[in-house]
Amino acid sequence: TQPNNWRIEKRMVLTRHAIRFSSDCYREGRYVLPANVASEEERQTFISEQSQLHTIYEKMLYLQVPMPKAGQVNKSVLDFVDQLASDFEWIGSTSQDLRGFREVLDRASQRTFNSPSISRHLFLALCQLGEYNEAEHALRSYLHLVGLISHGWEETHTHGEALAVDQNGISMAVSAPRPDILDEDVRGDHDSIGNIKDVEGEETLHMLQVLIAAIKMYCNELVKSVDAVEMAEIAKELYQKNRRSISPEIAASLYRAVGVAYGLLGGQTFDPEVRPTYHKKALSYLKQSLDMDNQSWETYYQLALQQAEMHDIGHAIQSVTRALQTNPSHLPSWHLLTLIVSCPVQGDFKQALKTCEIGLQQIELKDDHDESEQFMLFQMTRTWLLYALNGADSALASSETLFSSFGKISVIPEASQSGCHDMVLSGSFGNLSDLKKNRERSSSSASNASRSNDISSLRSGRTRSTSNLAAKVSAGLLSVQENKPHHHHHGLHLFGSRSTSKNKDSPQGSNASNPSLAEPYDTKANNSTSSFQSMSTSITSFQSLLQPSYIPTKPTARAVLRRQRSERILSDLWLLTAQLFMKLGKLDEAKKAVEEAEHVDWTHNPMVWCVLGQLLLASQEDLEEVQAAFDKALVIDPYHVTSRLELAKSYLLQKNDQMAEGLLDTLTKSNGWDCAEAW
């Protein structure tokens, strides 16, 4: 308790020290619970106490602190935000807490001018929240403020040659890489990135933290390889200019991120001359990361993925084994090892199935959406292995259990307005009739197919990915290839959520809850006892500053992406069932399964129409109708490997060797370079 006649400055000092003391005690295990409070309630008690202290301090802070003049820094506001951000990892546990924290940052930004630290906290909070579109804007703002990019860079960095294609089939310009900076080149400050002139003196470590988080966002979530590599190049140059002040652990994490970014770019680059250079760079940076920290299982896992992508199977087995020795509960590593053992170079399906079973026993599923996705994909790989060893009947029995498991990932709480599709009993092929019968095809339509060999994206090493290799294995197990979406989710294991006080009794009135309306304060009024007594009345009806004043009904970008992946997995489950029915000669059952897949995801999954074309071909339907299905798959994904391959085979059946050769030639020169059947 504090006497009512204390001035606000004195109360603020005591509250600030109380916040720091309480935080330090909890982190160091010295936190003392109030009397009659059970030890099991320690964390909740700390959250309640710390949230209340931060709420009280924020109220006093904005009563006391005026708007800064040009060139000035409200250090007390920045210190408050930094302390809250530090405590947030302990007191924030839900997406609503993250939204409340974001509103705190919004209020703080109104008392500071273009603060890099506020922008940094905002970007990291938006990433955690899953608001990736807003996070991109916050990222650009931060990089401008600290001088890492300029307006000139924004205008010219997309002027490079369009060598890569994103997951939507849009060509992307790849900017030239920055040259490496050797130790002897480093002399004092460097200006080539930009002059870091902010008066707050943003630390290099914080800038690297933001850049690594940005690489993760672009690789794992948004699958934008060009943007990921741009952030990687900026981060690499920044590190090389300040390497003496950066720890080996941070440097290793940075180079791992750079390697993953280049691996993703290699997967999205279809130029046969340029693509190998990106893969080699990815391999080089991952090895440099291991040189700095040879105990990191994340780096061994990413190195194994890159080596498998480059068909260096022997070294890939060694790398993924090292990853599993350090972290035997990492599901994507088990999935990767299973796929490597079953690939054509090894071809040991029995050992692959045994590895799969061991991996499934090692995994203890948590209440985590991403891990549930991985588990489903691993189970689908197991089904294909059962088909290879025991036939379609055994695999079909296994696939039935997958639908019940799907419920673990089909509920996405964030997407309040959009649930996943139910598994329905009827579908429609009506969309197929919309295709024009008179199609004009040329060999140019066969340009640049995408390496679509995913079962789906494996999350939590949202990988570059084990899922890419999964389809290659299934392609070897079935003559009906099970190549999956071409979304190369290159994964990272690099990183292990406005005032709500609207009390009318507050002297601030609406300004207390809406600082944007606040006018500069009168110092005498702020220091008066009556002013604080009036304010303290509002605190008695406590409302945490982490309680947001507004909860949007629109789902976050993360929720939308999760829903899309869930729909893709369900659609692929139906297609898996359809292909097994086709192997058994049960074409009517296969047609029903394809109808279900179409109902779930007919607009985004090219395999729906590819499998339909295969089914129509097996049913001896007219080749024009078969080709219409393959064409529709290529409308969804112009670079879908399996659809281009099947379309070429249909031309061979028509004795149209010229069209088939054009398709296959383009396919093998682009993302189908590793498709043995195309060669």
Short mmCIF file of C-alpha atoms in Angstrom, two decimals, residues 364-373 408-409:
data_model
loop_
_atom_site.label_atom_id
_atom_site.label_comp_id
_atom_site.label_asym_id
_atom_site.label_seq_id
_atom_site.Cartn_x
_atom_site.Cartn_y
_atom_site.Cartn_z
CA GLU A 364 4.02 -38.48 -27.90
CA LEU A 365 1.39 -36.34 -29.57
CA LYS A 366 0.71 -33.01 -27.91
CA ASP A 367 -2.21 -30.67 -28.31
CA ASP A 368 -0.48 -28.95 -31.20
CA HIS A 369 -2.01 -28.38 -34.61
CA ASP A 370 1.26 -28.42 -36.51
CA GLU A 371 2.45 -31.63 -34.90
CA SER A 372 -0.89 -33.27 -35.65
CA GLU A 373 -0.45 -32.36 -39.31
CA LYS A 408 -7.17 -33.92 -34.47
CA ILE A 409 -6.19 -31.27 -36.98
#
